[in-house]
Coordinates of C-alpha atoms and ligand atoms in Angstrom, one line a residue:
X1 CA 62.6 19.0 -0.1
X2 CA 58.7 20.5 -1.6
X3 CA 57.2 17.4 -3.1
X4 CA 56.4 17.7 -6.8
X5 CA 52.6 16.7 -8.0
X6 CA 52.1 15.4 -11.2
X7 CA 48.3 15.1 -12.4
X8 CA 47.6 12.7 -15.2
X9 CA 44.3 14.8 -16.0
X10 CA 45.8 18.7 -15.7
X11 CA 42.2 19.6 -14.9
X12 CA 41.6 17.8 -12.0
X13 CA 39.9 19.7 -9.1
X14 CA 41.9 18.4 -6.6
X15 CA 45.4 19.7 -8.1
X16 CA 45.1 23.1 -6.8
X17 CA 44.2 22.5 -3.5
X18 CA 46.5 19.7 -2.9
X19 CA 49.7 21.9 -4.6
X20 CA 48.4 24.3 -2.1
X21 CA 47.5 22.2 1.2
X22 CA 51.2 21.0 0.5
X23 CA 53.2 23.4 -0.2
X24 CA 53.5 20.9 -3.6
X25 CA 55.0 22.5 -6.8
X26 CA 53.1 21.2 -9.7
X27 CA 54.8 19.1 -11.7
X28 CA 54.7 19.9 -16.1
X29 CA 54.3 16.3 -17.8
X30 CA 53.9 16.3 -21.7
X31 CA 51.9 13.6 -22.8
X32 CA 51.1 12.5 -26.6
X33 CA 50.2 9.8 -28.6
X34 CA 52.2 8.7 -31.5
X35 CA 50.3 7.8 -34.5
X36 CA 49.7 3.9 -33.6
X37 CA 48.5 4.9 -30.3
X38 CA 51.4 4.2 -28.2
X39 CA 51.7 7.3 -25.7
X40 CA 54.7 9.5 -25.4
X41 CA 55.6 11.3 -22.2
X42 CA 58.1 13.9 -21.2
X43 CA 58.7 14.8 -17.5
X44 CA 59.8 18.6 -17.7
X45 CA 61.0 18.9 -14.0
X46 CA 63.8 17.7 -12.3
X47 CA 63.1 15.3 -10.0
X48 CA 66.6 13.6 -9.2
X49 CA 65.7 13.3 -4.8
X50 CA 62.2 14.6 -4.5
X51 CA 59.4 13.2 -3.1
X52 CA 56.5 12.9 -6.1
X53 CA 53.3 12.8 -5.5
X54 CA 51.3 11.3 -8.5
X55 CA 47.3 12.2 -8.8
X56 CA 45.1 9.8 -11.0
X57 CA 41.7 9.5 -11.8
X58 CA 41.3 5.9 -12.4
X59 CA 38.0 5.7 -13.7
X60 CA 37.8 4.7 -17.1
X61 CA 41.1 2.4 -16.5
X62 CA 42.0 0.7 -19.3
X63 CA 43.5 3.7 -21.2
X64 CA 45.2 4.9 -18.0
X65 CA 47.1 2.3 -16.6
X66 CA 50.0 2.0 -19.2
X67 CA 50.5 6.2 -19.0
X68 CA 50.5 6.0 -15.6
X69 CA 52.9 2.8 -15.6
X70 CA 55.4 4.8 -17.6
X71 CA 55.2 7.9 -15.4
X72 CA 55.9 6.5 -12.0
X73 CA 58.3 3.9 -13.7
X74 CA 60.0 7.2 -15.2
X75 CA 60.1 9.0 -12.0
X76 CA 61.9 6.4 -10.3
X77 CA 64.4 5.9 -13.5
X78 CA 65.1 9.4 -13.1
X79 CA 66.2 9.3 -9.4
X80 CA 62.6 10.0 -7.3
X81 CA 63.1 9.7 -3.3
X82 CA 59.2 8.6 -3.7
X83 CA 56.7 8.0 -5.8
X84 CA 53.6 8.4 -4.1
X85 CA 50.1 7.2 -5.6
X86 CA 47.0 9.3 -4.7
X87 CA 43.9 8.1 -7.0
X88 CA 40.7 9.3 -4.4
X89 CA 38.5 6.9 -7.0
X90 CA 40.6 3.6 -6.8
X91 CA 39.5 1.3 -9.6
X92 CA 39.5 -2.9 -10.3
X93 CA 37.7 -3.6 -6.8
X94 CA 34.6 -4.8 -7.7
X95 CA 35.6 -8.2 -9.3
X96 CA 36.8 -9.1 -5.7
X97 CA 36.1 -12.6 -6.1
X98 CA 36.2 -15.6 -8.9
X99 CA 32.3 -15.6 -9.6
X100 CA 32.1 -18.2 -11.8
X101 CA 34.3 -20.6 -13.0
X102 CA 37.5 -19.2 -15.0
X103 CA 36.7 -15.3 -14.6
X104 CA 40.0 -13.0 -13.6
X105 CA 40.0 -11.9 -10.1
X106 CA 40.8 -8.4 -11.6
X107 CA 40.8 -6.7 -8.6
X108 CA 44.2 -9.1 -7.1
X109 CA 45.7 -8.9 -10.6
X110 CA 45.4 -5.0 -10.7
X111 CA 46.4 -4.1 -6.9
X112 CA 49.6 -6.5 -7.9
X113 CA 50.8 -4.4 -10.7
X114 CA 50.2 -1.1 -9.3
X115 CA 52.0 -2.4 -6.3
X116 CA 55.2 -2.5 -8.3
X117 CA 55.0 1.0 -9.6
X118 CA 54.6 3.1 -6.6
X119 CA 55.8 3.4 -2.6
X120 CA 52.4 4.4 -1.4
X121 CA 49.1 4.6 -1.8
X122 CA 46.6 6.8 -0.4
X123 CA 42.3 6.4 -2.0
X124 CA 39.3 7.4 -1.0
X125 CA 36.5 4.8 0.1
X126 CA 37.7 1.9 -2.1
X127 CA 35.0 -1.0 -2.8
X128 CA 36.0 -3.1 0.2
X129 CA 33.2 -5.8 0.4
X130 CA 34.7 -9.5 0.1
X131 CA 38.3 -7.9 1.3
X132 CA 38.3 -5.3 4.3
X133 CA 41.7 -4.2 4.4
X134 CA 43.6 -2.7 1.1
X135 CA 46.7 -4.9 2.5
X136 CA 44.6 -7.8 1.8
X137 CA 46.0 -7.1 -2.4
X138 CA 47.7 -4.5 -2.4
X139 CA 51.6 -4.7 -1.8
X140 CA 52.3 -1.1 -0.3
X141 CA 51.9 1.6 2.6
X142 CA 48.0 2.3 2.0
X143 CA 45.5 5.0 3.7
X144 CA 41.5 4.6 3.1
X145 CA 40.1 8.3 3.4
X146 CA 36.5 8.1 4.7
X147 CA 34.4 10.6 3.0
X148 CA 31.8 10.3 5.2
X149 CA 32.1 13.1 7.5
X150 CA 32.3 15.1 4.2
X151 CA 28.7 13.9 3.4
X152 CA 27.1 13.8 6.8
X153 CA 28.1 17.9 6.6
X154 CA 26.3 18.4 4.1
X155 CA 23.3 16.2 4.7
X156 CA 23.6 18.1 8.5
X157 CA 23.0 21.7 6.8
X158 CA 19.7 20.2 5.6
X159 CA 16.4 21.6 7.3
X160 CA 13.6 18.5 6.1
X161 CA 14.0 15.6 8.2
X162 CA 15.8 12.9 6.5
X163 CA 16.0 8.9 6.0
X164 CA 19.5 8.0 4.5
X165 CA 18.6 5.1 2.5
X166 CA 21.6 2.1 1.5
X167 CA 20.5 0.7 -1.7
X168 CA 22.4 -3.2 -0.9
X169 CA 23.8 -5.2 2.0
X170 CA 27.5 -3.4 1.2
X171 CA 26.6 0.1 1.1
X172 CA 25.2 -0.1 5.3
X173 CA 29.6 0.5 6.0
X174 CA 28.8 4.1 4.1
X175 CA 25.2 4.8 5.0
X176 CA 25.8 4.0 8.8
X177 CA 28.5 6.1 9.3
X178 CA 26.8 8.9 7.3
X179 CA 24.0 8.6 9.7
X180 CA 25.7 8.1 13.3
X181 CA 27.7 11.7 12.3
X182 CA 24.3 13.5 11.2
X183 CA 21.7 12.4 13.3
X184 CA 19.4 10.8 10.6
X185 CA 18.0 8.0 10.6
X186 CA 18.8 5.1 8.1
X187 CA 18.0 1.9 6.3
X188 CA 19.4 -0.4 4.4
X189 CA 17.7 -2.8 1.2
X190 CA 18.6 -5.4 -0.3
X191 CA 19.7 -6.2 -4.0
X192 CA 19.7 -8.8 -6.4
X193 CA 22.1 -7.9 -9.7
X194 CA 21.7 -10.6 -12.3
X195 CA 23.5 -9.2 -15.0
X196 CA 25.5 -5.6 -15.3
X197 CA 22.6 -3.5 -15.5
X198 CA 20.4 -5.9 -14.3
X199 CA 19.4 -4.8 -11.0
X200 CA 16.7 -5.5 -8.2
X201 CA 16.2 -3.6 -5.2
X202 CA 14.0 -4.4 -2.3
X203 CA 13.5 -2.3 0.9
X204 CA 11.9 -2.4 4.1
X205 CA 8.5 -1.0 5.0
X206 CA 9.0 3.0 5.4
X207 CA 5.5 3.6 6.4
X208 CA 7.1 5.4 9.4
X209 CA 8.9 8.0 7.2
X210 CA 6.5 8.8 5.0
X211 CA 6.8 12.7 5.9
X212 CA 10.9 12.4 5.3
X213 CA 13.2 13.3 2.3
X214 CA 14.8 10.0 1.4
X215 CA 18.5 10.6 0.3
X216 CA 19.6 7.4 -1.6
X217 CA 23.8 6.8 -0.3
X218 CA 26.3 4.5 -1.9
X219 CA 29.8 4.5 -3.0
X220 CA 29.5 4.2 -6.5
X221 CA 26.9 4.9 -9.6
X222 CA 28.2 3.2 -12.0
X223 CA 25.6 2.4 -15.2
X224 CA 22.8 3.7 -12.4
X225 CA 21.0 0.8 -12.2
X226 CA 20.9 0.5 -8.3
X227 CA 20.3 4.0 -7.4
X228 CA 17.5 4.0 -10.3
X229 CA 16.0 0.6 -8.9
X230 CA 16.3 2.0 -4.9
X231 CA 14.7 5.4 -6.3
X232 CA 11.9 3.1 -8.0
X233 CA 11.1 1.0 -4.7
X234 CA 11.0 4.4 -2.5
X235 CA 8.7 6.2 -5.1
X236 CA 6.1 2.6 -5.2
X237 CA 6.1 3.2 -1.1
X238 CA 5.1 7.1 -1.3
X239 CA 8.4 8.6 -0.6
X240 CA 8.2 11.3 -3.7
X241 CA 11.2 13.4 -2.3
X242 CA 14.3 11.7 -2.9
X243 CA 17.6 13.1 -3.5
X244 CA 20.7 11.0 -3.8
X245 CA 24.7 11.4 -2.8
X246 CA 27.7 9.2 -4.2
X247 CA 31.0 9.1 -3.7
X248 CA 32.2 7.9 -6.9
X249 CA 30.2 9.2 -9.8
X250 CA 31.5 6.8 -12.6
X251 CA 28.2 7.4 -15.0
X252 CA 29.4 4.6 -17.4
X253 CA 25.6 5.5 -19.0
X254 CA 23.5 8.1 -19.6
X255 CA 21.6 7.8 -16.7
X256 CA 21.0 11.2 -15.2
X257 CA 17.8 11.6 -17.5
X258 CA 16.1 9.1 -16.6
X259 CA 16.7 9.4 -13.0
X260 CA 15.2 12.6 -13.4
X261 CA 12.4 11.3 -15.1
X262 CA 12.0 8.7 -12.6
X263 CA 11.3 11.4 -9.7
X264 CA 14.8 12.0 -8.4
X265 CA 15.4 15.5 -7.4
X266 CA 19.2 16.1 -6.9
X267 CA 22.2 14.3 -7.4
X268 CA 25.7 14.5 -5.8
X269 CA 29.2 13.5 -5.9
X270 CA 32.6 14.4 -4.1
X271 CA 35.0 15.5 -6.8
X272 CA 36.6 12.2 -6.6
X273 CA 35.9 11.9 -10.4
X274 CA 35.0 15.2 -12.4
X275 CA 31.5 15.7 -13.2
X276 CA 29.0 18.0 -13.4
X277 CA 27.7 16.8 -10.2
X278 CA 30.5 17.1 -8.3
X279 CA 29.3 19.3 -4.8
X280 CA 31.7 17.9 -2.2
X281 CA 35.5 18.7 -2.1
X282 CA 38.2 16.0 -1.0
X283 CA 40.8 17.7 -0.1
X284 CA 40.2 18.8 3.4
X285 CA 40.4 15.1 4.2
X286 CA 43.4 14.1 1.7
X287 CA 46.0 16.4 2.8
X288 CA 46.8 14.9 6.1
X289 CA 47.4 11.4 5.1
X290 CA 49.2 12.4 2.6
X291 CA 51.4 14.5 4.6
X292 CA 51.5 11.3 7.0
X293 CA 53.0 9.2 3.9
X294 CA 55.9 12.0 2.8
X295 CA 56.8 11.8 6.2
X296 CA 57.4 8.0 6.4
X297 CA 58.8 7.2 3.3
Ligands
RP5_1 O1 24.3 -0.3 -10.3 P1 25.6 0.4 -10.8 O2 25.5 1.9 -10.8 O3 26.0 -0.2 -12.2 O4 26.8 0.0 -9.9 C1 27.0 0.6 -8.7 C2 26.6 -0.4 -7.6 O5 27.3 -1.6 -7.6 C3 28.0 -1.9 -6.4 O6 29.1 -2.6 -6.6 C4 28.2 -0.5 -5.8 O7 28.4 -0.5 -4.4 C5 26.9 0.2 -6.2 O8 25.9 -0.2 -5.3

């Protein structure tokens, strides 16, 4: 039976193509709020033995995870062979540990709950640093896409010679691969955060690429601190052409000013999360785990 794709955000990028690459019909979801803010939601399709597919952009969380609660819990109420999660930005995996004394290990707490609303999961480059597998929290069938080849493309149609440049310790899993697939060379720094946009950066001596085009790599940008503080250190070491690529382009601030103002000449994303800066396109790489998942299930 054609799988049915509902899209919490209707204008999400990856809709089309995935209704497409699937051979998906898109499902039509009425959502509201009622006056005191509770939501209302309608499924308009019949979905009594289909597979469903269920595409979320979990950034921004908070106001998404009840909606998206009552959608797959309605899907499976109303007979669903499936419910399958794709969210390419999966969110909660940052607090991956208990910090300091008493703090909520959101990241468990979150993978728990979703765990009980859906069959399958499939994300894109999820923040695994204290955990390395998904299965470590999370409860069902999971696939990591790596966007990596996606970026190393695009860095490969680049003429200037480039130095990939991980901002932190965690980000060497992204920037390595980036590099081994298109022949640049990279390095890594390392970073102190002492507060949520309190960040330090320190990197290693780059008098040897002094004639490159750093490109800054990490998974997320979040309130910009890190790529700001990495862009900062490069600049104080004479590297004055620095570009930068994300996967995730959370932007909790306004922070694209001043990383223009700082020097930084171009900033990209994958269209993981819509923004203006989006220049790299998932889908290719989603489709066939996907597929993988609708087979098994
Ligand atoms: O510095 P901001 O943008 O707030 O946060 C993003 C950084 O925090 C880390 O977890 C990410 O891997 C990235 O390096």
């Amino acid at each position: 039976m054609m799988p049915l794709l509902f899209s919490l955000d209707d204008a999400h990028s990856l809709r089309t193509p995935l209704c497409r690459g699937l051979n998906a019909d898109a499902g039509r979801l009425e959502r509201r709020r009622f006056p005191d803010g509770e939501s209302y939601l309608r499924i308009h399709n019949e979905v009594t033995g289909r597979p469903v597919l269920v595409l979320a952009d979990l950034s921004r969380p908070d106001d998404k995870f009840l909606p998206l609660s009552f959608l797959c819990d309605t899907l499976r109420e109303l007979g669903a062979s499936q419910v399958g999660l794709i969210a390419p930005y999966l969110c909660y995996m940052r607090q991956d540990d208990r910090f300091h004394a008493g703090e909520a290990v959101t990241s468990r707490t979150f993978a728990r709950l979703l765990s009980t609303q859906i069959d399958w999961l499939v994300t894109v480059d999820p923040h695994l640093h204290r955990y390395h597998r998904l299965d470590e929290i999370y409860r069902v069938p999971s696939t990591v896409v790596q966007a990596a080849p996606l970026l190393a493309d695009w860095l490969g149609e680049r003429q200037d010679p480039l130095l990939l440049v991980g901002p932190d310790a965690e980000s060497e899993q992204w920037v390595a691969k980036i590099a081994a697939r298109s022949g640049h060379d990279y390095v890594v720094g390392s970073k102190v955060r002492s507060g949520d946009r309190q960040v330090a950066v320190q990197l290693p001596d780059l008098s040897a690429w002094h004639q490159h085009t750093a490109v800054i790599i990490d998974d997320v940008i979040s309130s910009g601190q890190t790529v700001l503080r990495c862009l900062q250190a490069l600049r104080a070491q004479g590297l004055n052409r620095v570009d930068c690529a994300v996967i995730h382009g959370l932007f909790a601030d306004d922070i694209e000013q001043q990383l223009t103002d700082n020097g930084l000449r171009r900033l990209i994303t994958t269209n993981a999360i819509a923004h203006p800066s989006n220049a790299i396109d998932l889908s290719p790489l989603l489709l066939a785990p996907i597929r993988k998942h609708l087979a098994a299930s």
